[in-house]
């Protein structure tokens, strides 16, 4: 039995690149068998939505005993440029996911990796977990009400476990302290070619208050609503590890507090579902080092501009010809982060009271 015949072609990332799904299914089957899995075929191969930089495909691996193993492929297609901020390969991401799992972080288990010579590109297959990732649904679904109550504290616990992880020395992760991170952020802002006075003011504010560096820990790099799978039982899995690197713990703790991830719940700074107090309590209870409030605020301003710069970068890419609906939508959010930065850097300005009165 060979790979089940899927449709001969499907749209790839950004809805522009056709993908030979039959060839992709054959590559998956070969990789699974080479790993030692008793697989007979690939069934139900279909592209998943989302994923701004990597493709995601769901499929079932038909086993010799008649069972089906539900999996998700995460891959970098051949010929596509990699993010300069991320890991060197998707295979390195798979190794990192395995390391995080050993540290006690909930992740989808890695089933197998695509070999370097695979025509399907660079990628790995992982267990298909059940839960919700869409931020607005995580915050509103009634069946997740109990999960939301303890989610911020649970996120703190998970980050503490990750930050205590060891054994990542062989992965070639970049290491970046606050000053280097700020230099990189400013450089990326300059490459957008866009004049944004609020960003310039934020950069000056950050330059004047750079926190001290200290020993670096393993960071997820994109720990936020949208990359967390949530079910009625709580946090099911952490996804999207491509921006992992070494740095200060507050980098991760601040990223989940960026206003854009709150989804109309500004009163709950942690992902729209919890408080900083609960996040930091969970972090401390799981062994995380104390976090200075001023340092956390610095990183929140940094991360808000970081997201704004990513949005502005999406606008630059769109104008340069990398046209996609997703890219255009992300690009428009740069102005949203300017508003957030103004509120963060001048929280007592009378304009905010006037806005609330309207």
Tab-separated table of C-alpha atoms in Angstrom:
chain	number	residue	atom	x	y	z
A	1	UNK	CA	0.000	0.000	0.000
A	2	UNK	CA	1.445	3.419	-0.923
A	3	UNK	CA	0.544	6.951	-0.038
A	4	UNK	CA	-3.145	7.577	-0.563
A	5	UNK	CA	-3.761	9.639	-3.704
A	6	UNK	CA	-4.510	13.201	-2.569
A	7	UNK	CA	-5.468	15.947	-5.010
A	8	UNK	CA	-2.540	16.426	-7.441
A	9	UNK	CA	-1.862	20.003	-6.403
A	10	UNK	CA	-2.726	22.433	-3.660
A	11	UNK	CA	-1.943	26.067	-3.030
A	12	UNK	CA	1.174	26.632	-0.989
A	13	UNK	CA	2.052	29.471	1.344
A	14	UNK	CA	0.329	32.770	0.625
A	15	UNK	CA	-1.988	30.965	-1.778
A	16	UNK	CA	0.497	31.459	-4.632
A	17	UNK	CA	2.737	28.399	-4.921
A	18	UNK	CA	1.202	25.117	-6.137
A	19	UNK	CA	2.284	22.027	-4.202
A	20	UNK	CA	2.382	18.501	-5.633
A	21	UNK	CA	0.594	16.809	-2.746
A	22	UNK	CA	1.109	13.319	-4.156
A	23	UNK	CA	4.880	13.830	-4.145
A	24	UNK	CA	4.674	15.364	-0.670
A	25	UNK	CA	2.730	12.350	0.622
A	26	UNK	CA	5.304	9.959	-0.866
A	27	UNK	CA	8.127	11.907	0.807
A	28	UNK	CA	6.336	11.729	4.162
A	29	UNK	CA	5.800	8.005	3.844
A	30	UNK	CA	9.443	7.403	2.963
A	31	UNK	CA	10.659	9.505	5.904
A	32	UNK	CA	8.323	7.728	8.327
A	33	UNK	CA	9.477	4.294	7.171
A	34	UNK	CA	13.138	5.309	7.317
A	35	UNK	CA	12.577	6.296	10.943
A	36	UNK	CA	11.271	2.800	11.670
A	37	UNK	CA	7.564	3.505	11.830
A	38	UNK	CA	5.462	0.612	10.416
A	39	UNK	CA	3.579	2.888	8.048
A	40	UNK	CA	1.537	1.761	5.059
A	41	UNK	CA	0.307	5.061	3.693
A	42	UNK	CA	-0.461	8.755	4.108
A	43	UNK	CA	-4.115	9.743	4.199
A	44	UNK	CA	-6.067	13.005	4.377
A	45	UNK	CA	-3.120	15.273	3.547
A	46	UNK	CA	-4.358	18.886	3.662
A	47	UNK	CA	-2.784	22.306	4.100
A	48	UNK	CA	-3.640	24.157	7.311
A	49	UNK	CA	-4.227	27.890	7.459
A	50	UNK	CA	-2.015	30.339	9.310
A	51	UNK	CA	1.715	30.013	9.680
A	52	UNK	CA	3.310	33.212	8.451
A	53	UNK	CA	6.722	31.666	7.774
A	54	UNK	CA	6.323	27.886	7.690
A	55	UNK	CA	3.800	25.603	6.016
A	56	UNK	CA	1.647	23.321	8.154
A	57	UNK	CA	-0.053	20.192	6.787
A	58	UNK	CA	-2.300	17.724	8.586
A	59	UNK	CA	-2.357	14.051	7.680
A	60	UNK	CA	-2.912	10.577	9.095
A	61	UNK	CA	-0.214	7.958	8.930
A	62	UNK	CA	-1.899	4.636	8.164
A	63	UNK	CA	-0.181	1.897	10.171
A	64	UNK	CA	0.166	-1.804	9.358
A	65	UNK	CA	-2.094	-2.807	12.237
A	66	UNK	CA	-4.946	-0.774	10.751
A	67	UNK	CA	-4.634	2.170	13.141
A	68	UNK	CA	-4.060	5.757	12.120
A	69	UNK	CA	-1.492	8.097	13.643
A	70	UNK	CA	-2.749	11.740	13.450
A	71	UNK	CA	0.152	14.055	12.660
A	72	UNK	CA	1.018	17.568	11.509
A	73	UNK	CA	3.898	18.396	9.179
A	74	UNK	CA	5.761	21.642	9.781
A	75	UNK	CA	8.068	22.426	6.891
A	76	UNK	CA	10.181	24.988	5.105
A	77	UNK	CA	9.547	24.379	1.390
A	78	UNK	CA	12.576	24.114	-0.908
A	79	UNK	CA	13.843	27.473	-2.132
A	80	UNK	CA	12.026	29.673	0.378
A	81	UNK	CA	14.111	32.216	2.288
A	82	UNK	CA	14.484	31.632	6.016
A	83	UNK	CA	13.910	34.211	8.713
A	84	UNK	CA	17.156	35.861	9.790
A	85	UNK	CA	15.794	35.858	13.348
A	86	UNK	CA	15.141	32.141	13.577
A	87	UNK	CA	16.846	28.791	13.891
A	88	UNK	CA	19.111	27.564	11.118
A	89	UNK	CA	16.736	24.765	10.118
A	90	UNK	CA	13.405	23.165	10.919
A	91	UNK	CA	15.350	20.054	11.896
A	92	UNK	CA	17.050	22.128	14.600
A	93	UNK	CA	13.580	23.165	15.739
A	94	UNK	CA	12.622	19.490	16.079
A	95	UNK	CA	15.659	18.898	18.285
A	96	UNK	CA	14.697	21.892	20.393
A	97	UNK	CA	11.120	20.632	20.793
A	98	UNK	CA	12.470	17.316	22.074
A	99	UNK	CA	14.708	19.173	24.535
A	100	UNK	CA	11.793	21.300	25.757
A	101	UNK	CA	9.695	18.173	26.275
A	102	UNK	CA	12.425	16.706	28.499
A	103	UNK	CA	12.414	19.949	30.505
A	104	UNK	CA	8.700	19.547	31.253
A	105	UNK	CA	7.258	21.879	28.637
A	106	UNK	CA	4.044	20.583	27.008
A	107	UNK	CA	4.762	20.185	23.283
A	108	UNK	CA	3.470	17.996	20.449
A	109	UNK	CA	5.780	14.964	20.372
A	110	UNK	CA	8.058	14.800	17.317
A	111	UNK	CA	7.263	11.670	15.267
A	112	UNK	CA	9.935	11.926	12.564
A	113	UNK	CA	11.986	14.396	10.559
A	114	UNK	CA	12.397	14.838	6.823
A	115	UNK	CA	15.948	13.913	5.768
A	116	UNK	CA	18.215	16.612	4.376
A	117	UNK	CA	17.836	15.244	0.847
A	118	UNK	CA	14.030	15.145	0.959
A	119	UNK	CA	12.326	16.776	-2.052
A	120	UNK	CA	9.634	17.883	0.425
A	121	UNK	CA	12.065	20.356	1.995
A	122	UNK	CA	13.168	20.849	5.583
A	123	UNK	CA	10.636	19.786	8.195
A	124	UNK	CA	9.325	17.381	10.776
A	125	UNK	CA	6.089	15.619	11.688
A	126	UNK	CA	4.603	15.978	15.153
A	127	UNK	CA	1.615	14.679	17.040
A	128	UNK	CA	-1.673	16.397	16.220
A	129	UNK	CA	-2.983	17.780	19.494
A	130	UNK	CA	-6.551	18.807	20.200
A	131	UNK	CA	-7.267	22.312	21.434
A	132	UNK	CA	-7.782	25.943	20.486
A	133	UNK	CA	-5.123	28.437	19.367
A	134	UNK	CA	-7.141	31.358	17.967
A	135	UNK	CA	-6.900	34.147	20.528
A	136	UNK	CA	-10.478	35.390	20.362
A	137	UNK	CA	-11.807	31.848	20.762
A	138	UNK	CA	-9.457	31.078	23.650
A	139	UNK	CA	-10.865	34.140	25.432
A	140	UNK	CA	-14.534	33.551	24.659
A	141	UNK	CA	-15.345	29.835	24.358
A	142	UNK	CA	-17.429	28.837	27.408
A	143	UNK	CA	-15.806	25.395	27.567
A	144	UNK	CA	-12.440	27.107	28.215
A	145	UNK	CA	-13.707	29.211	31.118
A	146	UNK	CA	-12.024	27.086	33.795
A	147	UNK	CA	-8.820	26.826	31.780
A	148	UNK	CA	-8.579	30.612	31.472
A	149	UNK	CA	-8.637	31.066	35.256
A	150	UNK	CA	-5.291	29.361	35.756
A	151	UNK	CA	-3.714	29.935	32.368
A	152	UNK	CA	-1.475	32.894	33.241
A	153	UNK	CA	-0.022	31.074	36.245
A	154	UNK	CA	0.463	27.941	34.143
A	155	UNK	CA	2.282	29.968	31.481
A	156	UNK	CA	4.654	31.239	34.166
A	157	UNK	CA	5.336	27.676	35.320
A	158	UNK	CA	6.051	26.490	31.773
A	159	UNK	CA	8.414	29.381	31.074
A	160	UNK	CA	10.311	28.714	34.306
A	161	UNK	CA	10.847	25.095	33.247
A	162	UNK	CA	11.994	26.161	29.808
A	163	UNK	CA	14.367	28.785	31.166
A	164	UNK	CA	15.959	26.166	33.433
A	165	UNK	CA	16.541	23.745	30.550
A	166	UNK	CA	20.069	22.556	29.772
A	167	UNK	CA	21.637	20.638	26.911
A	168	UNK	CA	20.972	23.249	24.227
A	169	UNK	CA	24.646	24.042	23.649
A	170	UNK	CA	24.866	21.907	20.502
A	171	UNK	CA	21.933	23.606	18.765
A	172	UNK	CA	23.888	26.692	17.704
A	173	UNK	CA	21.352	29.136	19.145
A	174	UNK	CA	22.128	32.839	18.933
A	175	UNK	CA	22.691	34.572	22.250
A	176	UNK	CA	21.538	38.146	22.676
A	177	UNK	CA	21.577	40.470	25.661
A	178	UNK	CA	19.374	43.576	25.945
A	179	UNK	CA	21.826	45.948	24.257
A	180	UNK	CA	22.421	43.601	21.327
A	181	UNK	CA	18.691	42.963	21.043
A	182	UNK	CA	18.044	46.708	20.907
A	183	UNK	CA	20.744	47.200	18.261
A	184	UNK	CA	19.125	44.469	16.163
A	185	UNK	CA	15.666	45.967	16.629
A	186	UNK	CA	16.830	49.403	15.507
A	187	UNK	CA	18.592	47.907	12.480
A	188	UNK	CA	15.421	46.068	11.448
A	189	UNK	CA	13.410	49.259	11.899
A	190	UNK	CA	15.811	51.133	9.612
A	191	UNK	CA	15.507	48.510	6.866
A	192	UNK	CA	11.752	49.115	6.616
A	193	UNK	CA	12.473	52.562	5.176
A	194	UNK	CA	9.470	53.991	7.002
A	195	UNK	CA	9.401	57.226	9.005
A	196	UNK	CA	7.589	56.517	12.280
A	197	UNK	CA	8.178	59.196	14.956
A	198	UNK	CA	6.639	57.061	17.686
A	199	UNK	CA	9.145	54.289	16.972
A	200	UNK	CA	11.980	56.831	17.107
A	201	UNK	CA	10.772	58.059	20.485
A	202	UNK	CA	10.460	54.474	21.760
A	203	UNK	CA	14.008	53.690	20.619
A	204	UNK	CA	15.333	56.733	22.505
A	205	UNK	CA	13.362	55.739	25.628
A	206	UNK	CA	14.778	52.210	25.422
A	207	UNK	CA	18.344	53.445	24.849
A	208	UNK	CA	18.173	55.549	28.002
A	209	UNK	CA	17.072	52.606	30.170
A	210	UNK	CA	18.841	49.452	28.933
A	211	UNK	CA	18.826	46.895	31.781
A	212	UNK	CA	21.959	45.127	32.940
A	213	UNK	CA	22.874	41.907	31.219
A	214	UNK	CA	23.163	38.641	33.156
A	215	UNK	CA	23.546	34.907	32.376
A	216	UNK	CA	21.316	33.928	29.471
A	217	UNK	CA	18.623	31.240	29.492
A	218	UNK	CA	16.840	29.287	26.774
A	219	UNK	CA	13.999	31.408	25.367
A	220	UNK	CA	11.027	30.332	23.269
A	221	UNK	CA	11.121	33.660	21.465
A	222	UNK	CA	7.430	33.726	20.455
A	223	UNK	CA	5.541	32.649	23.580
A	224	UNK	CA	2.096	34.240	23.176
A	225	UNK	CA	-1.588	33.678	22.536
A	226	UNK	CA	-1.800	32.043	19.125
A	227	UNK	CA	1.154	29.740	19.787
A	228	UNK	CA	-0.505	28.146	22.815
A	229	UNK	CA	-2.900	25.225	22.367
A	230	UNK	CA	-5.560	25.502	25.065
A	231	UNK	CA	-8.171	22.904	25.991
A	232	UNK	CA	-10.699	22.512	28.823
A	233	UNK	CA	-7.921	20.972	30.900
A	234	UNK	CA	-5.634	23.980	30.439
A	235	UNK	CA	-2.465	24.494	28.411
A	236	UNK	CA	-2.115	21.515	26.071
A	237	UNK	CA	0.962	22.432	24.041
A	238	UNK	CA	3.365	25.209	23.065
A	239	UNK	CA	3.921	25.630	19.314
A	240	UNK	CA	6.212	27.490	16.876
A	241	UNK	CA	9.745	27.343	18.245
A	242	UNK	CA	11.523	28.876	15.263
A	243	UNK	CA	12.515	32.097	17.078
A	244	UNK	CA	14.140	30.316	20.038
A	245	UNK	CA	17.426	31.783	21.233
A	246	UNK	CA	19.368	32.581	24.413
A	247	UNK	CA	18.749	35.757	26.379
A	248	UNK	CA	17.183	37.258	29.493
A	249	UNK	CA	14.097	35.580	30.936
A	250	UNK	CA	12.032	38.774	30.864
A	251	UNK	CA	12.112	38.647	27.048
A	252	UNK	CA	9.614	35.747	27.070
A	253	UNK	CA	7.622	37.049	30.030
A	254	UNK	CA	7.139	40.422	28.342
A	255	UNK	CA	6.238	39.060	24.888
A	256	UNK	CA	3.017	37.465	26.102
A	257	UNK	CA	2.089	40.850	27.644
A	258	UNK	CA	2.245	42.795	24.354
A	259	UNK	CA	-1.109	44.618	23.921
A	260	UNK	CA	-1.762	43.092	20.491
A	261	UNK	CA	-2.231	39.656	22.079
A	262	UNK	CA	-4.998	40.817	24.464
A	263	UNK	CA	-7.851	40.705	21.941
A	264	UNK	CA	-10.066	43.466	23.344
A	265	UNK	CA	-9.181	42.650	26.967
A	266	UNK	CA	-6.751	45.457	27.934
A	267	UNK	CA	-7.532	44.808	31.604
A	268	UNK	CA	-5.825	41.402	31.400
A	269	UNK	CA	-2.279	42.067	30.165
A	270	UNK	CA	-1.195	38.430	29.929
A	271	UNK	CA	-2.669	37.292	26.639
A	272	UNK	CA	-6.061	38.785	27.453
A	273	UNK	CA	-6.675	36.040	30.019
A	274	UNK	CA	-4.580	36.825	33.101
A	275	UNK	CA	-2.576	39.236	35.221
A	276	UNK	CA	1.138	39.851	35.470
A	277	UNK	CA	0.906	38.918	39.144
A	278	UNK	CA	-0.359	35.429	38.289
A	279	UNK	CA	2.215	35.006	35.517
A	280	UNK	CA	5.092	35.925	37.819
A	281	UNK	CA	3.679	33.865	40.695
A	282	UNK	CA	3.637	30.773	38.515
A	283	UNK	CA	7.139	31.581	37.319
A	284	UNK	CA	8.458	31.881	40.873
A	285	UNK	CA	6.632	28.754	42.103
A	286	UNK	CA	8.310	26.687	39.386
A	287	UNK	CA	11.781	27.957	40.312
A	288	UNK	CA	12.085	31.038	38.100
A	289	UNK	CA	14.360	33.832	39.323
A	290	UNK	CA	12.746	37.058	40.601
A	291	UNK	CA	11.888	39.540	37.861
A	292	UNK	CA	12.421	43.257	38.409
A	293	UNK	CA	9.235	45.223	37.533
A	294	UNK	CA	11.209	47.990	35.800
A	295	UNK	CA	13.064	45.456	33.691
A	296	UNK	CA	9.821	43.749	32.749
A	297	UNK	CA	8.360	47.105	31.698
A	298	UNK	CA	11.445	47.812	29.568
A	299	UNK	CA	11.008	44.507	27.774
A	300	UNK	CA	7.279	45.124	27.290
A	301	UNK	CA	8.056	48.394	25.525
A	302	UNK	CA	10.805	46.632	23.566
A	303	UNK	CA	8.497	43.782	22.547
A	304	UNK	CA	5.675	46.102	21.539
A	305	UNK	CA	8.045	47.900	19.203
A	306	UNK	CA	9.483	44.544	18.135
A	307	UNK	CA	6.016	43.475	16.968
A	308	UNK	CA	5.475	46.857	15.339
A	309	UNK	CA	8.744	46.479	13.455
A	310	UNK	CA	7.689	43.024	12.270
A	311	UNK	CA	4.449	44.543	10.990
A	312	UNK	CA	6.327	47.346	9.263
A	313	UNK	CA	8.649	44.738	7.779
A	314	UNK	CA	5.637	42.907	6.378
A	315	UNK	CA	4.591	46.179	4.746
A	316	UNK	CA	8.062	46.570	3.232
A	317	UNK	CA	7.942	43.009	1.887
A	318	UNK	CA	4.489	43.584	0.425
A	319	UNK	CA	5.610	46.747	-1.323
A	320	UNK	CA	8.668	44.914	-2.629
A	321	UNK	CA	6.489	42.305	-4.323
A	322	UNK	CA	5.909	39.567	-1.735
A	323	UNK	CA	2.144	39.917	-2.044
A	324	UNK	CA	-0.168	37.960	0.270
A	325	UNK	CA	-3.383	38.719	2.109
A	326	UNK	CA	-1.811	37.666	5.407
A	327	UNK	CA	1.174	39.939	4.841
A	328	UNK	CA	-1.083	42.889	4.046
A	329	UNK	CA	-3.187	42.325	7.173
A	330	UNK	CA	-0.105	42.124	9.395
A	331	UNK	CA	1.380	45.230	7.769
A	332	UNK	CA	-1.615	47.358	8.760
A	333	UNK	CA	-1.048	46.583	12.442
A	334	UNK	CA	2.138	48.667	12.654
A	335	UNK	CA	0.024	51.761	13.384
A	336	UNK	CA	-1.746	49.840	16.158
A	337	UNK	CA	1.575	49.326	17.925
A	338	UNK	CA	2.325	53.062	17.637
A	339	UNK	CA	-0.864	53.760	19.582
A	340	UNK	CA	0.101	51.109	22.157
A	341	UNK	CA	3.565	52.604	22.577
A	342	UNK	CA	2.147	56.089	23.140
A	343	UNK	CA	-0.095	54.744	25.890
A	344	UNK	CA	2.789	52.827	27.459
A	345	UNK	CA	5.261	55.719	27.385
A	346	UNK	CA	2.813	58.463	28.408
A	347	UNK	CA	0.214	56.571	30.475
A	348	UNK	CA	-1.029	59.678	32.314
A	349	UNK	CA	-1.604	61.869	29.273
A	350	UNK	CA	-5.065	63.540	29.389
A	351	UNK	CA	-5.810	62.298	25.863
A	352	UNK	CA	-6.523	58.813	27.226
A	353	UNK	CA	-9.112	60.172	29.680
A	354	UNK	CA	-10.765	62.079	26.839
A	355	UNK	CA	-10.865	58.893	24.753
A	356	UNK	CA	-12.545	56.972	27.589
A	357	UNK	CA	-15.128	59.753	28.008
A	358	UNK	CA	-16.287	59.553	24.392
